[in-house]
Coordinates of C-alpha atoms in Angstrom, one line a residue:
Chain B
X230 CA 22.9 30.4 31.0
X231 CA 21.7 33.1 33.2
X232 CA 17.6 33.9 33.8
X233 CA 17.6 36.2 31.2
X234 CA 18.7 34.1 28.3
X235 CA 16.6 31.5 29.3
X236 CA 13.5 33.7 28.9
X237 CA 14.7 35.0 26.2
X238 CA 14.8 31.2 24.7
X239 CA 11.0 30.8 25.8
X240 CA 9.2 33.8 24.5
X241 CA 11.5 32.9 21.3
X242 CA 10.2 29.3 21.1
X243 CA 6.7 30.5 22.1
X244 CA 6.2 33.0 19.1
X245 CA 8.2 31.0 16.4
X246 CA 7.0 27.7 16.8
X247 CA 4.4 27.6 20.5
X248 CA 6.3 25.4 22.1
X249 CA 5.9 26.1 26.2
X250 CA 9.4 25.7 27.8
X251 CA 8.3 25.6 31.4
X252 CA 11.0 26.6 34.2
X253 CA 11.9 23.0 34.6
X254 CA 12.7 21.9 31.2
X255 CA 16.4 23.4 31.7
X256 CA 17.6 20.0 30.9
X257 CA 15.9 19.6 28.1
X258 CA 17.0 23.0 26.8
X259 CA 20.9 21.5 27.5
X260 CA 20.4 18.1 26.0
X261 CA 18.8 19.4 22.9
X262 CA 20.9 22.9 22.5
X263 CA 24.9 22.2 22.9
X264 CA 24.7 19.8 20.4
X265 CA 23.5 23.1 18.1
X266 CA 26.0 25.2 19.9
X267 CA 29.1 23.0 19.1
X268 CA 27.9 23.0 15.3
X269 CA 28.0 27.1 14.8
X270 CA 31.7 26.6 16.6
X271 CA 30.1 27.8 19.9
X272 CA 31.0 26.4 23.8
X273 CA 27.9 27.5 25.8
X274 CA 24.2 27.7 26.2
X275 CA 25.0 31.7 26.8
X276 CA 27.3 31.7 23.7
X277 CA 24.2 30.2 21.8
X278 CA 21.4 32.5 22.8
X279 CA 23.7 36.0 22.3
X280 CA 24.1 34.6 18.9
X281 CA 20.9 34.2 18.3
X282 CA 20.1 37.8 18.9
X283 CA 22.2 39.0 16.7
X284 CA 21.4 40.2 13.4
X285 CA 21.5 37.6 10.9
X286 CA 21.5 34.6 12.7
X287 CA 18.6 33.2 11.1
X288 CA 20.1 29.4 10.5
X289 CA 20.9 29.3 14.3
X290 CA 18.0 30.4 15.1
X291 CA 15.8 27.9 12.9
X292 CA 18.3 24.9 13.9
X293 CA 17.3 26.1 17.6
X294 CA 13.5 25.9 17.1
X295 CA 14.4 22.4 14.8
X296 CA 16.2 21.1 17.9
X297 CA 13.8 21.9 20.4
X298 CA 10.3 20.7 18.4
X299 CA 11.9 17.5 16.9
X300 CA 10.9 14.3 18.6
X301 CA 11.1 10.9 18.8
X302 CA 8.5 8.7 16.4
X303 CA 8.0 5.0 15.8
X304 CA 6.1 3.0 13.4
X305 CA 2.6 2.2 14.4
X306 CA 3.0 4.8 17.0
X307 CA 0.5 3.5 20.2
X308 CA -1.5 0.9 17.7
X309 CA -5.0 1.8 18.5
X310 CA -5.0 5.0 16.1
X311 CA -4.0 2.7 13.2
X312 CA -6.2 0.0 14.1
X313 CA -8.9 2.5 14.0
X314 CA -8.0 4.0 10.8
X315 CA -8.3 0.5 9.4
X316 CA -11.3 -0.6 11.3
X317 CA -13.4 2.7 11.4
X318 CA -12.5 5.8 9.1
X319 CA -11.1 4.4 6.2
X320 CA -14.5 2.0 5.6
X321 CA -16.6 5.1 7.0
X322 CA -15.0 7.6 4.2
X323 CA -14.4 4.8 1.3
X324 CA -18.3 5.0 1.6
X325 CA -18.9 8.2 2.1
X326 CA -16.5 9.3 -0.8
X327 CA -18.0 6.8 -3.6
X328 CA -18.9 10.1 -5.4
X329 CA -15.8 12.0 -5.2
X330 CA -13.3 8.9 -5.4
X331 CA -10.7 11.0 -3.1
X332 CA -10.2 10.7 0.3
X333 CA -7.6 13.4 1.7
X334 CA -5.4 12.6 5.0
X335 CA -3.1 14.9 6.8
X336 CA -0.6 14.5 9.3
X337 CA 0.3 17.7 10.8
X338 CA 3.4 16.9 12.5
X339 CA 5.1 14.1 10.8
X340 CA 8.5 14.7 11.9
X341 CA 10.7 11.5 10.7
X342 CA 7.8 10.3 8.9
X343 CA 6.8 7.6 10.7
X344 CA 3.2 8.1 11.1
X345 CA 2.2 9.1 7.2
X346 CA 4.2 5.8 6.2
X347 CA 2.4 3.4 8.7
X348 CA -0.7 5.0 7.1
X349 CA 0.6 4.2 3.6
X350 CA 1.2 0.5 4.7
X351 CA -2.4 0.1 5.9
X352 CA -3.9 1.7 2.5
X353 CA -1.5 -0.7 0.8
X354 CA -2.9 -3.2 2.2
X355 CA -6.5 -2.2 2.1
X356 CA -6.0 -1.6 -1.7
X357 CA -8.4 -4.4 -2.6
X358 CA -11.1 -2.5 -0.5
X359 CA -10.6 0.8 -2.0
X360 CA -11.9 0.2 -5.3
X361 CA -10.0 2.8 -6.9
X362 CA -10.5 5.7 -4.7
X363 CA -7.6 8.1 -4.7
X364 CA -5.9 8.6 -1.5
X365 CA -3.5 11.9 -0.5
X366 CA -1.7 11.7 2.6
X367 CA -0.5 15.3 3.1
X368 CA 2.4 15.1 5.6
X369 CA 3.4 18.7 7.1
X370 CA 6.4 19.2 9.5
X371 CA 7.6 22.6 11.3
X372 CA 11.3 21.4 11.0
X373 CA 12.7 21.0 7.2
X374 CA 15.7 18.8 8.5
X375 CA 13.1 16.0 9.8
X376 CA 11.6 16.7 6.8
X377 CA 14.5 15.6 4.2
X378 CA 15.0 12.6 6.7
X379 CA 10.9 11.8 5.8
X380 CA 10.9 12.0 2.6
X381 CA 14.1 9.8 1.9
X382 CA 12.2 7.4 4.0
X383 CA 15.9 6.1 5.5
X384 CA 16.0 4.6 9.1
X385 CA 18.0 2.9 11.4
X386 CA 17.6 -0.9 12.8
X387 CA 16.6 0.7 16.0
X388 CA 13.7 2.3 13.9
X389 CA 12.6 -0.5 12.4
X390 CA 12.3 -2.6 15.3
X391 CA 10.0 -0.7 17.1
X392 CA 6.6 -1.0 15.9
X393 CA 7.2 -3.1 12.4
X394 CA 6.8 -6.4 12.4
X395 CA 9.0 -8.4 10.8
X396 CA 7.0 -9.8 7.7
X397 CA 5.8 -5.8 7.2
X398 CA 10.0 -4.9 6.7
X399 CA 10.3 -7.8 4.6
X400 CA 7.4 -6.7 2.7
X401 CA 8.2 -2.9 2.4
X402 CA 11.1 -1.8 3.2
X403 CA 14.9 -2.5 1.2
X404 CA 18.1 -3.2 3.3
X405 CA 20.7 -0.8 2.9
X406 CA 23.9 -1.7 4.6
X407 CA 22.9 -1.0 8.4
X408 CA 19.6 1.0 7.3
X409 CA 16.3 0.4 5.8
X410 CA 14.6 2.4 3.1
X411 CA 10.8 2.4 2.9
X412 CA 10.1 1.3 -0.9
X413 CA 9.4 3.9 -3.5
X414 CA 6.2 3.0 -4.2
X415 CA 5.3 4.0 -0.7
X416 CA 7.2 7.2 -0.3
X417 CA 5.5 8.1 -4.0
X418 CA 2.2 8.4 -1.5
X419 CA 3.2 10.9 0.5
X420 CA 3.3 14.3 -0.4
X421 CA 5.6 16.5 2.0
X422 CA 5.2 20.1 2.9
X423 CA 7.1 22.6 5.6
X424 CA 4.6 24.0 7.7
X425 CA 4.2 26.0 11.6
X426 CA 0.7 25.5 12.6
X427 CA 0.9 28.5 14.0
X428 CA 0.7 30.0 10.6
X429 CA -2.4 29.4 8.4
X430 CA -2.6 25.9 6.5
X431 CA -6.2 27.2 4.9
X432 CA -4.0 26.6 1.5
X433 CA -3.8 22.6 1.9
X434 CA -7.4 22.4 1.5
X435 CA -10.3 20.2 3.2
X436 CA -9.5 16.5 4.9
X437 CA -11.2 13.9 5.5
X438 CA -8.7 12.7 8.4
X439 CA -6.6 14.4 10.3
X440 CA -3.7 13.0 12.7
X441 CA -2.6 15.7 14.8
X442 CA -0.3 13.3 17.4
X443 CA 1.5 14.8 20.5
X444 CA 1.8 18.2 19.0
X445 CA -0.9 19.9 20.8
X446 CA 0.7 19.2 24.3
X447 CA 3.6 21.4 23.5
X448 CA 1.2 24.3 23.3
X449 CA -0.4 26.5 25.5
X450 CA -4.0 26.8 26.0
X451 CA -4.8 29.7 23.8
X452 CA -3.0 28.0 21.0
X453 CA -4.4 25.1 21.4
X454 CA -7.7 26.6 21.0
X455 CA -7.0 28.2 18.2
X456 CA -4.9 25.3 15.8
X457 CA -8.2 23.3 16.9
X458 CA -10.5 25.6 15.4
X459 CA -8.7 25.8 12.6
X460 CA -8.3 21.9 11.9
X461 CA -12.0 22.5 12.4
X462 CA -12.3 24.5 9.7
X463 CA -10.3 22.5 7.2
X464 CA -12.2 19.2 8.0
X465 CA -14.7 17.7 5.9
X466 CA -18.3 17.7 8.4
X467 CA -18.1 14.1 8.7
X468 CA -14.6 13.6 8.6
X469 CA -12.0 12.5 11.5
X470 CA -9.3 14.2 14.0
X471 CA -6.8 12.2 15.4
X472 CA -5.3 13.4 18.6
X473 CA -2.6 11.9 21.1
X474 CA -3.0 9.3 23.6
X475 CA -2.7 12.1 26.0
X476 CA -4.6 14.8 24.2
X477 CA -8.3 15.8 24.1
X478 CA -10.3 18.7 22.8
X479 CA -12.8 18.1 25.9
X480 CA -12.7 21.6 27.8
X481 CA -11.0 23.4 24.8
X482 CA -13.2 23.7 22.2
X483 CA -16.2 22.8 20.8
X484 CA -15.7 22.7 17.4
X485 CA -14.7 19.1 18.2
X486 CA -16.8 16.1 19.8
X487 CA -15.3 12.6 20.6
X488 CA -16.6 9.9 19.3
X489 CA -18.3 8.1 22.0
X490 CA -16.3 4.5 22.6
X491 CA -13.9 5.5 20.1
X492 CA -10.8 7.0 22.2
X493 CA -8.8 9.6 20.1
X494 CA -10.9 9.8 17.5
X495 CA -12.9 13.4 17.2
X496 CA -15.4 15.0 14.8
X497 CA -16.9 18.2 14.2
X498 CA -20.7 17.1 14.7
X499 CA -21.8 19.1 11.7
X500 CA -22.3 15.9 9.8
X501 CA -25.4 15.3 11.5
X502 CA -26.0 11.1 12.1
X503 CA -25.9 10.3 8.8
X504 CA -22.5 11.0 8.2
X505 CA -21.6 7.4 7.0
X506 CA -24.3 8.5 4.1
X507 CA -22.9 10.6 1.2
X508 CA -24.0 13.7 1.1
X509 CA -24.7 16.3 -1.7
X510 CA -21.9 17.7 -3.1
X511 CA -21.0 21.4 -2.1
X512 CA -17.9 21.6 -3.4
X513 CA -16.4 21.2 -7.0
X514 CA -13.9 18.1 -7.4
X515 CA -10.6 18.3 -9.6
Chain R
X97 CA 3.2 -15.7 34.1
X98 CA 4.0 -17.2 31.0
X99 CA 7.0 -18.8 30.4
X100 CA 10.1 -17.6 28.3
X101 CA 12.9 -19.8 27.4
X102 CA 16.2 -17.3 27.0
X103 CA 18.7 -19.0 24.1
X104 CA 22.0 -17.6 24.2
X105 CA 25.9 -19.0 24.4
X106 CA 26.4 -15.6 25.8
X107 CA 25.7 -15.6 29.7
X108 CA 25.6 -11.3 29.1
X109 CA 23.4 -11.2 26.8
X110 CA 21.2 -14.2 28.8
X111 CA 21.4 -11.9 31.8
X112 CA 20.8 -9.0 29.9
X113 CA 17.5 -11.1 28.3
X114 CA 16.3 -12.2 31.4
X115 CA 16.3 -8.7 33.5
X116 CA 13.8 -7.1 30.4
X117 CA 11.5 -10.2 30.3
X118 CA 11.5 -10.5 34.1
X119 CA 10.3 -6.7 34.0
X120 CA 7.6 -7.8 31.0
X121 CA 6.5 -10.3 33.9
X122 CA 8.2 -13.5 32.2
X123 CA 9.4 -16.4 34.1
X124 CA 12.6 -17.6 32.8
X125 CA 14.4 -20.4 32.1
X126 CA 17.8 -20.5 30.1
X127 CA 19.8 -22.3 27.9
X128 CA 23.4 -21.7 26.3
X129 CA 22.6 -24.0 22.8
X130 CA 20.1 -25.5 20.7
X131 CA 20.5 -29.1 22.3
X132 CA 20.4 -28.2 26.3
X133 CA 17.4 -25.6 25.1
X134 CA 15.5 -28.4 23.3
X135 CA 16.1 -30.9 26.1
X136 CA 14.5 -28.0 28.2
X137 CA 11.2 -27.8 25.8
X138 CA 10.9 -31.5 25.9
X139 CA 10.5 -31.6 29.7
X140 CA 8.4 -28.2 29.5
X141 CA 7.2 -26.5 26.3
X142 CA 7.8 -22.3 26.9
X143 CA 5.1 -20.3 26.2
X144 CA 8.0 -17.9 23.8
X145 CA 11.4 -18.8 23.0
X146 CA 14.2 -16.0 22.6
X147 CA 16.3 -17.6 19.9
X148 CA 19.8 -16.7 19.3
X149 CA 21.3 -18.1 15.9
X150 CA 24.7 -18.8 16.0
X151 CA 25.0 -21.2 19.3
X152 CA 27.6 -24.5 19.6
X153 CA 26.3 -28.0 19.3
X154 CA 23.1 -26.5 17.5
X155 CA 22.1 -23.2 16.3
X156 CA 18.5 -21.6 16.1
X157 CA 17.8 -22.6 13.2
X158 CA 18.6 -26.5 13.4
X159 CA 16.6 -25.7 17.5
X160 CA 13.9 -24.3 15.7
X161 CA 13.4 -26.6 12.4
X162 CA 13.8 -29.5 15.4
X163 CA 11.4 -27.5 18.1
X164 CA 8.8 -27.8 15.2
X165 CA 8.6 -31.5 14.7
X166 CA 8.2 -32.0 18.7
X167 CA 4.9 -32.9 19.7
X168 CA 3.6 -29.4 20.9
X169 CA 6.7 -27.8 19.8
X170 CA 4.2 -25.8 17.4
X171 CA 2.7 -23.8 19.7
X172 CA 5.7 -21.6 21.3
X173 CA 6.2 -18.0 19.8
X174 CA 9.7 -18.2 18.9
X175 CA 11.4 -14.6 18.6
X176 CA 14.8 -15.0 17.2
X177 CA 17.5 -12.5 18.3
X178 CA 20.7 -11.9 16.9
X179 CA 23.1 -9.8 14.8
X180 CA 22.5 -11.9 11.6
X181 CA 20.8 -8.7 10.0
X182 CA 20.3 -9.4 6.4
X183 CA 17.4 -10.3 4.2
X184 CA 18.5 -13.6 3.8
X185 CA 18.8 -15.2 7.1
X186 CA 15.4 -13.3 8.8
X187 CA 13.5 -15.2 5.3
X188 CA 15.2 -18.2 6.7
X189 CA 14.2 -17.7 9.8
X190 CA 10.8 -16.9 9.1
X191 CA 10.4 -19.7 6.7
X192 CA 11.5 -22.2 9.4
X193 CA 8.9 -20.9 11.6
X194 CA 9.8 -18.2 13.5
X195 CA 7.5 -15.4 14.3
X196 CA 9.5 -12.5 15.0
X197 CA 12.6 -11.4 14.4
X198 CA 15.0 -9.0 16.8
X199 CA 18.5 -7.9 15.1
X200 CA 21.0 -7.3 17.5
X201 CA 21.8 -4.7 20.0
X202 CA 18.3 -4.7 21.2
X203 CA 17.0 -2.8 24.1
X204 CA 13.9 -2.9 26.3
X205 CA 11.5 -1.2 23.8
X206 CA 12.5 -3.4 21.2
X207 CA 11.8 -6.7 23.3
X208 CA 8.9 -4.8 24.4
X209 CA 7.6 -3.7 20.9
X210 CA 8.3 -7.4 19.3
X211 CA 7.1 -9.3 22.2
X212 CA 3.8 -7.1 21.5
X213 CA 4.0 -7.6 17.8
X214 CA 4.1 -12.0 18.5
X215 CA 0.9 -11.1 20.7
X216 CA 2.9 -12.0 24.1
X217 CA 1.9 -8.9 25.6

């Protein structure tokens, strides 16, 4: 692949999905992308990106961005997030929405689904402590391939093994030959959507939680800012960003605040310190 | 440095074992069956047991369903590991008293994630 093409492969990740390929990531581009060329019948890196510029070639070039965005999840994906959604926003927002009896959660980038079924395992088993509250889990993925994978809810033993424990397999998930299947009554609570966040997600509505994992990192700054301030807007005041292990809003933006001793874990400040209180409400429920 | 015992009648996968825990700062002792790896516990209880299933002279399950009724033979965290991958034999296993549960080929995450899960790391 000469210079060229490979530029042409960044500004085209940048604007359809804004991913950053920095100058180094040449491997990455190979390990990822001749597996794509070899599918469309194709021998080269250079055979791939001169079909992509042709007219037409819209399926290469959405396997392309699919191949480059798509990464690796586990269950219970670094712990503490989880441990804190048990421990800290699920008991702050089952109080806060007594009234409204919904609590709204979004992953934005679910790919394999993972994350939004981890979150359905700790609500099923908080379900004594929700008292009927309704909970959405809204999981949203740029790729529709990972998504299809998600929503079947189908993994391998090497999934399973990292970050299930045993008894929680038993407990929720059905052997199929060499794969698992997460049980129906847990893929019924997740609702699955396509969606770049570099396009507007105004139309899912308000959350309460947000997990927005290892997605921001692929950005640059400028995008960043701007998918932050636009979580912002689509939060409930005293509701909850998740970000990475790696990721922080700190010198960005600030729309978001951490949470003092609570690592990861963001909010708007608009909520004032009585956040944990509920509050009049603005909006009308369904 | 807590103590894993490695139980395995295959000296690879023993080797194999013993290079990831070593890495995960275990010190470890091995055996190829049930009855050397009981023997072992009797002289020294491990802090974790890597448990293979189907061994000569006794198998994990017999080892563990034995290890059990030693006098502090409750108190290692046995992780069994082996390519006995069904529903069945893992509600065996965790029945007998097992607390985790690898299924074979396993790699260095997987040790690493289930070794986390027992609360060994």
């Amino acid at each position: 692949m000469i210079a060229s093409q490979f530029e042409y492969l960044q500004q085209f990740l940048k604007s359809r999905s804004g991913l950053v390929l920095s100058n180094e990531k040449q491997y990455l581009v190979e390990s990822r992308l001749l597996p794509v060329a070899r599918r469309h019948g194709l021998s080269s890196l250079s055979e791939l990106v001169q079909a992509m510029q042709k007219p037409g070639a819209t399926q290469i070039a959405t396997d392309v961005v699919e191949a480059m965005t798509t990464n690796e999840s586990f269950f219970f994906r670094d712990g503490t997030p989880f441990q804190l959604f048990r421990e800290t926003m699920l008991p702050a927002m089952i109080k806060a929405r007594a009234d409204r009896r919904t609590i709204r959660i979004w992953c934005a980038a679910a790919s394999t689904g993972q994350e939004p079924y981890s979150l359905a395992i700790c609500l099923k088993e908080a379900a004594h402590k929700l008292a009927g509250i309704r909970v959405e889990i809204i999981a949203t993925d740029l790729s529709s391939e990972v998504l299809d994978k998600a929503r079947n809810g189908i993994y391998s033993q090497f999934e399973v093994q990292r970050g299930l424990p045993i008894q929680t397999l038993l407990k929720y998930f059905t052997q199929k030959g060499d794969l698992w299947q997460i049980n129906a009554d847990l893929r019924a609570m997740v609702q699955w959507r396509k969606l770049n966040l570099l396009e507007s997600f105004a139309g899912l509505g308000t959350f309460d939680i947000v997990f927005c994992r290892n997605v921001l990192i692929y950005f640059d700054q400028p995008t960043k800012v701007d998918v932050l301030q636009r979580i912002a807007r689509g939060i409930a005041p005293d509701g909850y960003l998740v970000l990475g292990a790696a990721e922080t809003v700190v010198g960005l933006t600030d729309a978001f605040r951490p949470v003092p001793g609570l690592r990861g874990l963001y909010q708007t400040g608009q909520a004032g310190p009585s956040a944990a209180t509920p509050r009049p409400r603005l909006s009308v429920a369904g | 440095m807590k103590h894993c015992l490695v139980v395995d009648d295959s000296s690879v996968i023993r080797k194999v074992a013993r290079r990831i825990l070593e890495e995960l700062e275990f010190e470890i002792s091995e055996a190829e069956d049930g009855l050397k790896a009981l023997e072992l516990c009797r002289q020294r209880m491990p802090d974790a047991i890597l448990l293979d299933w189907n061994m000569p002279e006794m198998d994990g399950l017999e080892f563990l369903l034995a290890l059990r009724k030693e006098e502090g033979g409750g108190a290692p965290i046995v992780v069994f590991c082996t390519t006995e991958n069904d529903v069945a034999h893992i509600t065996r296993a965790i029945r007998a008293g097992a607390n985790e549960y690898i299924m074979k080929p396993f790699d260095k995450d997987i040790v690493e994630a289930k070794f986390q899960e027992a609360g060994l790391l």
